[in-house]
mmCIF file of C-alpha atoms and ligand atoms in Angstrom:
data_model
loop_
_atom_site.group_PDB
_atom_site.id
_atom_site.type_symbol
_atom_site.label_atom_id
_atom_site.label_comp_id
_atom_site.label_asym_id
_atom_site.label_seq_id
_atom_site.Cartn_x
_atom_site.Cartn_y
_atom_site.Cartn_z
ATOM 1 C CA UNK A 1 102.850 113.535 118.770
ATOM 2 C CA UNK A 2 105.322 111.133 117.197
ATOM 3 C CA UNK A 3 104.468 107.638 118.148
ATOM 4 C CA UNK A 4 106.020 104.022 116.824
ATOM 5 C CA UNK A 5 103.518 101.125 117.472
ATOM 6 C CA UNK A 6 105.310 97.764 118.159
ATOM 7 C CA UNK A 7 103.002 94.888 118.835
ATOM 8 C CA UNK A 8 102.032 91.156 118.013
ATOM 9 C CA UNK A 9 99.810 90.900 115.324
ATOM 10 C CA UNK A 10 96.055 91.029 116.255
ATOM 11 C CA UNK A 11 97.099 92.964 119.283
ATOM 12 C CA UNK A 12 95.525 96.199 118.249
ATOM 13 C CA UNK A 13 97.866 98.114 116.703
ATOM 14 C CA UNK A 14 95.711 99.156 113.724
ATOM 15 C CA UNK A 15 92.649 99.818 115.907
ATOM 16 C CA UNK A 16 94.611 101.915 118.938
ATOM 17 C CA UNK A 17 96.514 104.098 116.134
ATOM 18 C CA UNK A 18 93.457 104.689 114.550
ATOM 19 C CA UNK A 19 92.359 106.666 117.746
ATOM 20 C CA UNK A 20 95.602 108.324 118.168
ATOM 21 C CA UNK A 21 95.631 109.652 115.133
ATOM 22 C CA UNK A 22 92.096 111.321 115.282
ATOM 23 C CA UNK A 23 92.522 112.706 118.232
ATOM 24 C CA UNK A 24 96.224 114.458 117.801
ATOM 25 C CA UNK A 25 95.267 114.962 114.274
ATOM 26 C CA UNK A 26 98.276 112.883 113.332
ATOM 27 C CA UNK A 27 98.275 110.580 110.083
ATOM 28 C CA UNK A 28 98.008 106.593 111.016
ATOM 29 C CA UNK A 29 100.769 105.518 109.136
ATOM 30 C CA UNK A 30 100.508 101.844 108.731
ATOM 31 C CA UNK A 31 103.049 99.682 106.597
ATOM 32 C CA UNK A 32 101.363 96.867 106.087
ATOM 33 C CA UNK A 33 98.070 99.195 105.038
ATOM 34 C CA UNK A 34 100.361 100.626 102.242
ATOM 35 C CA UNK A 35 101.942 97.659 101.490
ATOM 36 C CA UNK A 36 97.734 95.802 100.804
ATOM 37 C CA UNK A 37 97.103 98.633 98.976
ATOM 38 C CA UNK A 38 100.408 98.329 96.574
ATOM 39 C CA UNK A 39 99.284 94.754 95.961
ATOM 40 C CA UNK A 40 95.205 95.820 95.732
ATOM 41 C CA UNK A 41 96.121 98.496 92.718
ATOM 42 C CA UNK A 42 98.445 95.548 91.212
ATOM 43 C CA UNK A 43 101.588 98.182 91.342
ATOM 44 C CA UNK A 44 104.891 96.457 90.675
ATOM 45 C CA UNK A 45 105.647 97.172 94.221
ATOM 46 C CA UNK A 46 102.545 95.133 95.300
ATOM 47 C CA UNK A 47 103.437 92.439 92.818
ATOM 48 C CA UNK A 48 106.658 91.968 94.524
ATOM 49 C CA UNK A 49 105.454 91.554 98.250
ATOM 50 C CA UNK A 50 101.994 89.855 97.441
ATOM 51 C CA UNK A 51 103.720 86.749 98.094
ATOM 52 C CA UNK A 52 105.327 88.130 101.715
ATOM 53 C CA UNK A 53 102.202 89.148 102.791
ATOM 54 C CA UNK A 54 100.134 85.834 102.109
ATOM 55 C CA UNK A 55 103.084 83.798 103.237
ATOM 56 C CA UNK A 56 103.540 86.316 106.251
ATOM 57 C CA UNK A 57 107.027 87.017 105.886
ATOM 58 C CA UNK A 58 108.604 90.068 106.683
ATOM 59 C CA UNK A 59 108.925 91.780 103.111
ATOM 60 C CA UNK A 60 112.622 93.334 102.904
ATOM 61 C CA UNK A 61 113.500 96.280 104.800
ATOM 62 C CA UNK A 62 114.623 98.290 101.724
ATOM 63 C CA UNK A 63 111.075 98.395 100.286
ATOM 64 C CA UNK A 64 109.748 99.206 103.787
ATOM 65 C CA UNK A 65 112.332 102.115 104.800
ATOM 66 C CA UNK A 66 111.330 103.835 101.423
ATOM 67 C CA UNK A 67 107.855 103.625 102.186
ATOM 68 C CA UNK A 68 108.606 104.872 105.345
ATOM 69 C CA UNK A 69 110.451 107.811 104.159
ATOM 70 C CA UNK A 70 108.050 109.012 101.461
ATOM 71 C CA UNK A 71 105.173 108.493 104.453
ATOM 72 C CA UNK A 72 107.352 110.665 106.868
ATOM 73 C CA UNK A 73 108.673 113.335 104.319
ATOM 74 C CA UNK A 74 104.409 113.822 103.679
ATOM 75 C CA UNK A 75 103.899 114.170 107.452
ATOM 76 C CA UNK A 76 106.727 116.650 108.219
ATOM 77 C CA UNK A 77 104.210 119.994 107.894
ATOM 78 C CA UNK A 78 101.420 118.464 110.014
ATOM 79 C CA UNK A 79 101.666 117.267 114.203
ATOM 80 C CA UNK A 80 103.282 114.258 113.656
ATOM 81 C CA UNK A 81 102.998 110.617 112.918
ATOM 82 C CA UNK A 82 101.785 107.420 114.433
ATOM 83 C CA UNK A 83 103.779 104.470 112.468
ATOM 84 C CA UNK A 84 101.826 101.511 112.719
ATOM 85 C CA UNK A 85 104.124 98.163 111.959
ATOM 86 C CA UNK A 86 107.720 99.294 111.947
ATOM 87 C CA UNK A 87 110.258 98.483 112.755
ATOM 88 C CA UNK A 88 110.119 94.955 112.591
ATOM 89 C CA UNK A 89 113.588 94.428 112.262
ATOM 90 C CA UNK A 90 116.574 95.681 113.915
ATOM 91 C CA UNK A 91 118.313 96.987 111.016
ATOM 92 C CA UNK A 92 114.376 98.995 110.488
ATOM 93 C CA UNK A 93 114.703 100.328 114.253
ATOM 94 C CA UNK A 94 118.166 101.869 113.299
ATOM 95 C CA UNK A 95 117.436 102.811 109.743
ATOM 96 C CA UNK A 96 113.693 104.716 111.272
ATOM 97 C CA UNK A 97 115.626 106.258 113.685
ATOM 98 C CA UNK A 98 118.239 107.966 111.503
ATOM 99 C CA UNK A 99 115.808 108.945 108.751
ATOM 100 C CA UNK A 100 113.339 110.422 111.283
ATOM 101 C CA UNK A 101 116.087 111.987 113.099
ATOM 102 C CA UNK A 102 117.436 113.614 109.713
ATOM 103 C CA UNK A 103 114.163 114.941 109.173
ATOM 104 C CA UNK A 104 113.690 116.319 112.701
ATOM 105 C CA UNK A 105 110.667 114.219 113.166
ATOM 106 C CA UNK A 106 112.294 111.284 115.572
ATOM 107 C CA UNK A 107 109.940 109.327 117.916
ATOM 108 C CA UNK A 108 109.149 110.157 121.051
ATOM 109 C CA UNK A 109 108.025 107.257 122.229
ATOM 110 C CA UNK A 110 107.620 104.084 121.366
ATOM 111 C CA UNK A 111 104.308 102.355 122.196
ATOM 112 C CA UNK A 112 103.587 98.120 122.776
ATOM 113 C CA UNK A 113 100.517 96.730 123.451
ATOM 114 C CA UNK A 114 101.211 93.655 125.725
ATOM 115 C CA UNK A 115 98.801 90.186 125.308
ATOM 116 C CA UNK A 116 99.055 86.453 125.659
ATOM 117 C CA UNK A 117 99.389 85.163 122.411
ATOM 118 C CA UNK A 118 96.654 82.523 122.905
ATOM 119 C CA UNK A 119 94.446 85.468 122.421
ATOM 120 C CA UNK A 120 95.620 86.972 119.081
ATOM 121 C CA UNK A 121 94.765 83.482 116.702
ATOM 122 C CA UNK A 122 91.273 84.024 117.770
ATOM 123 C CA UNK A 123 90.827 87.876 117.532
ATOM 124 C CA UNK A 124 92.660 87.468 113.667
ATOM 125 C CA UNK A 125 90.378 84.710 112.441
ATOM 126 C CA UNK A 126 87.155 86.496 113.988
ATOM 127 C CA UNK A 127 88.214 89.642 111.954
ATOM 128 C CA UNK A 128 89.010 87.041 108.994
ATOM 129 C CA UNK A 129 85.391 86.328 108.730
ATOM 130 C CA UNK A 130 84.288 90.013 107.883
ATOM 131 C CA UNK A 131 87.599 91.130 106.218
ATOM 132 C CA UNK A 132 89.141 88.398 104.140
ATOM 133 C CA UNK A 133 92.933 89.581 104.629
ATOM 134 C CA UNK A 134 94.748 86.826 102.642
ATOM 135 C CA UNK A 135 97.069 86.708 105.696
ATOM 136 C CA UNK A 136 94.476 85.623 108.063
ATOM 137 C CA UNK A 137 94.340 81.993 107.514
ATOM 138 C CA UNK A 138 95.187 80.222 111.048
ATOM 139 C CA UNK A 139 98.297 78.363 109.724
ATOM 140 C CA UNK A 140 99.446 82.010 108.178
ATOM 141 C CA UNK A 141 98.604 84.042 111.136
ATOM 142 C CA UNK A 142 100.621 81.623 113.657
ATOM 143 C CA UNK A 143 103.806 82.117 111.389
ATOM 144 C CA UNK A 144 103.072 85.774 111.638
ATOM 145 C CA UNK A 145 103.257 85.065 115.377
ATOM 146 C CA UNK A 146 106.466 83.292 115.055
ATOM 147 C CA UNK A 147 108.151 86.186 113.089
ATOM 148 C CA UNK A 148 107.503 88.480 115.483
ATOM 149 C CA UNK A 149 108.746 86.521 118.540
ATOM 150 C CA UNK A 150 112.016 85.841 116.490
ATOM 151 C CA UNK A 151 112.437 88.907 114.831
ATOM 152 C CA UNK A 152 110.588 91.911 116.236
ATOM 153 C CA UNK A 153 110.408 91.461 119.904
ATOM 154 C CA UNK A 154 113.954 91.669 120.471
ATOM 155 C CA UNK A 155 113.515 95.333 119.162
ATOM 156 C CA UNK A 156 111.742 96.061 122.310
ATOM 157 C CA UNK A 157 115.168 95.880 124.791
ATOM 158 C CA UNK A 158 116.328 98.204 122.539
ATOM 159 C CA UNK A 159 113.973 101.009 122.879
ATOM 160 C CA UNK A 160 113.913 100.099 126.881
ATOM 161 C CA UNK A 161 117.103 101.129 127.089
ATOM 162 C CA UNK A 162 116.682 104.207 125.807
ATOM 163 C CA UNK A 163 113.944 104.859 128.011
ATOM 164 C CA UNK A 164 111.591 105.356 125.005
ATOM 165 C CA UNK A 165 109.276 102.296 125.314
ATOM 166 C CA UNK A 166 105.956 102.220 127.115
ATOM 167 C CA UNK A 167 104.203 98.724 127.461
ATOM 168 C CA UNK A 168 100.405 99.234 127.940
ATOM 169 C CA UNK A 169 98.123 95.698 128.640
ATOM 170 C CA UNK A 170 96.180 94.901 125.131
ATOM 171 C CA UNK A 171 93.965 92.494 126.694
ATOM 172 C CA UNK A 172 90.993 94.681 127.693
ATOM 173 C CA UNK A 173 88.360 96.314 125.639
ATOM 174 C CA UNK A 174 89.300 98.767 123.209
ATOM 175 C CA UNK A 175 88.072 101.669 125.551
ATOM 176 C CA UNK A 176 90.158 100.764 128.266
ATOM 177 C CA UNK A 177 93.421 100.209 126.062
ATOM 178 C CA UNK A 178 92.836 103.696 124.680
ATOM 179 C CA UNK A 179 92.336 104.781 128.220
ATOM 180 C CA UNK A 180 95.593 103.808 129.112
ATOM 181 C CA UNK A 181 97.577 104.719 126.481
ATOM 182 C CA UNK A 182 96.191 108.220 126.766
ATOM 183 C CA UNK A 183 97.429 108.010 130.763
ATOM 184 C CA UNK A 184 100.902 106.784 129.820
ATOM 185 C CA UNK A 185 100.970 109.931 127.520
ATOM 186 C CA UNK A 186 99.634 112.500 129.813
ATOM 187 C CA UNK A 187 102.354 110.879 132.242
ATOM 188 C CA UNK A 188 104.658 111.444 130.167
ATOM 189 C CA UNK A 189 103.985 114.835 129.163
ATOM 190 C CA UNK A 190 103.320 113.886 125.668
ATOM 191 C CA UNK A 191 99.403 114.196 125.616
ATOM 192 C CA UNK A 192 99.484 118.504 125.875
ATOM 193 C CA UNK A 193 97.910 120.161 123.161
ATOM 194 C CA UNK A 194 100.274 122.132 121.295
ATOM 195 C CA UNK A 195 99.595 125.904 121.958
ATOM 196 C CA UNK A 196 102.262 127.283 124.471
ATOM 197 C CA UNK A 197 100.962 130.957 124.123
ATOM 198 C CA UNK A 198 97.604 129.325 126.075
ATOM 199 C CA UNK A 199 97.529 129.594 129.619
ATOM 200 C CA UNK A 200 97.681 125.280 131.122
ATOM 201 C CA UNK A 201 94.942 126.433 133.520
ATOM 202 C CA UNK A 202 92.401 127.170 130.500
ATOM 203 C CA UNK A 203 92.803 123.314 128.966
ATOM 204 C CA UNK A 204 90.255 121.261 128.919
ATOM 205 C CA UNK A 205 91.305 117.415 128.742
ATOM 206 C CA UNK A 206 87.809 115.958 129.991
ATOM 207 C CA UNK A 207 86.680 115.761 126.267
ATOM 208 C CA UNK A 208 90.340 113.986 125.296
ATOM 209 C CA UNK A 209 89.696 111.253 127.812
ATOM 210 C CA UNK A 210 86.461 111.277 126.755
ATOM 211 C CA UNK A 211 87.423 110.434 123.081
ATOM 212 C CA UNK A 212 89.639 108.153 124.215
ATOM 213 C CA UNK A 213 86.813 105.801 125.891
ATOM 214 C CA UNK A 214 87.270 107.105 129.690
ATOM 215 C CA UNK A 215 83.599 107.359 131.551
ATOM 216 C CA UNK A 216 82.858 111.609 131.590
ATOM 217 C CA UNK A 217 83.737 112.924 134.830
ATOM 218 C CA UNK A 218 79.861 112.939 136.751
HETATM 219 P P1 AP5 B 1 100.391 94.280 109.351
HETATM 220 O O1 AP5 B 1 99.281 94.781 108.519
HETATM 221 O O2 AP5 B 1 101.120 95.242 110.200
HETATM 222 O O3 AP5 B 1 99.817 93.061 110.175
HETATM 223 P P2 AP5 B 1 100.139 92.451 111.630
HETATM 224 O O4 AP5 B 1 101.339 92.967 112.320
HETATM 225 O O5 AP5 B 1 100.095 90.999 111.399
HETATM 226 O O6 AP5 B 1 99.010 92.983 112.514
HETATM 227 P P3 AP5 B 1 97.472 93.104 112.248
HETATM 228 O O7 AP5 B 1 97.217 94.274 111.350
HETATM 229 O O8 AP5 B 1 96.943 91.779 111.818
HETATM 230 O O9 AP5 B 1 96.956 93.370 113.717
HETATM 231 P P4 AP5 B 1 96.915 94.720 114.572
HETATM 232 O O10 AP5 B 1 97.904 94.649 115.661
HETATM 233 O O11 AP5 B 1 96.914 95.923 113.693
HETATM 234 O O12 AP5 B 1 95.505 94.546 115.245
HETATM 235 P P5 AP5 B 1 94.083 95.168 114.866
HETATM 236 O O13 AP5 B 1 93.928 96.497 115.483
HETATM 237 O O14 AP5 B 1 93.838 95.036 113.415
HETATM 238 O O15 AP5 B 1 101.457 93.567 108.409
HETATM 239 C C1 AP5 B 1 101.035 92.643 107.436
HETATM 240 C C2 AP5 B 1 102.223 92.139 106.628
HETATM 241 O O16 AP5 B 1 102.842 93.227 105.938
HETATM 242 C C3 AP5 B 1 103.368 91.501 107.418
HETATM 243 O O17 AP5 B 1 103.125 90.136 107.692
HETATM 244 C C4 AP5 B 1 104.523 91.692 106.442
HETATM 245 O O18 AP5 B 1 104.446 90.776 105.384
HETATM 246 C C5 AP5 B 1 104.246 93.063 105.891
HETATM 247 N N1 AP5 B 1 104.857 94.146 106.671
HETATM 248 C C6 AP5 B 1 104.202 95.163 107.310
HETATM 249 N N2 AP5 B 1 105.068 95.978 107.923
HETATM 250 C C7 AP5 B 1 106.297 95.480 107.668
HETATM 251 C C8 AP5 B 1 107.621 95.865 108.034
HETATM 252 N N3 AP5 B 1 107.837 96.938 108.816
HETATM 253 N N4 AP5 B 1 108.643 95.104 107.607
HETATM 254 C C9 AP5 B 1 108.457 94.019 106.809
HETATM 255 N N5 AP5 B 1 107.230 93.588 106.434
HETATM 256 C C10 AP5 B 1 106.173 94.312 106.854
HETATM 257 O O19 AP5 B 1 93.152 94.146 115.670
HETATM 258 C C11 AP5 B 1 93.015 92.803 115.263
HETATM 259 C C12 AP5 B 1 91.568 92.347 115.481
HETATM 260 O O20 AP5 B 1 91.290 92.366 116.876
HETATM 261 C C13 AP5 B 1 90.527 93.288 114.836
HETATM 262 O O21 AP5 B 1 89.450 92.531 114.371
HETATM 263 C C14 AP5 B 1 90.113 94.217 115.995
HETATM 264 O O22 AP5 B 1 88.802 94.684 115.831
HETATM 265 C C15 AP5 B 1 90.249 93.287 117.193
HETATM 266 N N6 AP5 B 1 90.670 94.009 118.409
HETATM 267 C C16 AP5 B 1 91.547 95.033 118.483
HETATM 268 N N7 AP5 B 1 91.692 95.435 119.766
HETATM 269 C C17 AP5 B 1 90.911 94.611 120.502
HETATM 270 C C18 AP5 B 1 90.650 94.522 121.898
HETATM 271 N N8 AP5 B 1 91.235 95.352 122.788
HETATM 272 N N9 AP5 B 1 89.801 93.560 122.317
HETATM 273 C C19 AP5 B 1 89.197 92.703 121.419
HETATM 274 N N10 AP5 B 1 89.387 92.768 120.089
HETATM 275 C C20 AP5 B 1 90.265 93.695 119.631
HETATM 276 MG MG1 MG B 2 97.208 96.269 111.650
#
């Protein structure tokens, strides 16, 4: 399972690749988790983007991609990957695609969670109150917003037309999110455990849906 997760911030792209990742035993790859933690262990690295990240600008792509690459080169033994905040930028999309590619670990789909963006200024400052992020101040978070209307959501077209891009609705509880994403993989083929020499008939997916917040068949 090789997943990209492309979403507005607050939509729920930390808490939906989370799941994935448990369930397809994949790592959660998440840029801006690596990039906190840089700046929480006072690395030079983090001393260079602290100020991106409270300002919530995009830090440059060259420090992202070779995040990006060390994260991928680490997956490239296990399942896959679920890459939680890039690309942001079009010159990212290109740059992930090529590296990926090169390592034989390209994306097979790209996923977006879709949500009025009225909704996501709440949902970041009620998750400010029991995680401090120094990017979740309201004025911060709405400039996060901004970036990724300008910047990032163009990068959607881009993976439409290459038929990659799968746009679930990210305004319903978590369950039902998960839910769908897990349909929109099955649909696509994507959510079959990986053991070929298995007969189909002998798979059990009621305990997948399960995981993923579906009610248990009755
Ligand atoms: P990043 O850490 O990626 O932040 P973000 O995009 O602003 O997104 P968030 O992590 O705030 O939200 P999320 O979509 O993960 O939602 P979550 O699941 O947490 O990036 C931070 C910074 O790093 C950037 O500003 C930039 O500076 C830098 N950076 C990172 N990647 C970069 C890149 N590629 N290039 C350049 N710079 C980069 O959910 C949010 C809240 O809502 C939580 O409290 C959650 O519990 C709740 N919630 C989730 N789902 C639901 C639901 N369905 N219903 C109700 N509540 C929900
Ligand atoms: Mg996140």
């Amino acid at each position: 399972m090789r997943v990209l997760m492309i979403a507005a911030p607050g939509a729920g792209k930390g808490t939906q690749a989370e799941r994935i990742a448990e369930h397809f035993h994949v790592p959660h790859l998440a840029t801006g988790d690596m990039l906190r933690e840089h700046v929480a262990r006072g690395t030079e690295l983090g001393r260079e983007v602290k100020g991106h990240l409270d300002r919530g600008e995009l830090v440059p792509d060259e420090v992202v991609l070779a995040m990006v690459r060390q994260a991928l080169v680490s997956a490239r033994s296990g399942n896959g990957y679920v890459l939680d905040g890039v690309p942001r930028t079009m010159p990212q999309a290109r740059a992930c695609y090529q590296m990926a590619a090169e390592l034989g670990m390209a994306a097979e789909i790209v996923l977006h969670l879709r949500i009025e963006e009225a909704l996501l200024v709440g949902r970041l400052l009620a998750r400010a109150a029991d995680q401090g992020r120094s990017d979740d101040t309201e004025e911060v978070i709405r400039h996060r917003i901004e970036v990724y209307d300008e910047v990032t959501r163009p990068i959607l077209a881009w993976y439409r037309e290459r038929n990659i891009l799968v746009s679930v609705d990210g305004d319903q509880p978590v369950s039902d999110v998960a839910r769908d994403i897990l349909a929109a993989l099955t649909a696509l083929g994507l959510a079959e455990l990986p053991a070929p020499h298995r007969p189909r008939a002998a798979l059990d997916l009621t305990g997948l849906a399960t995981a993923f917040g579906a009610a248990p068949h009755p």
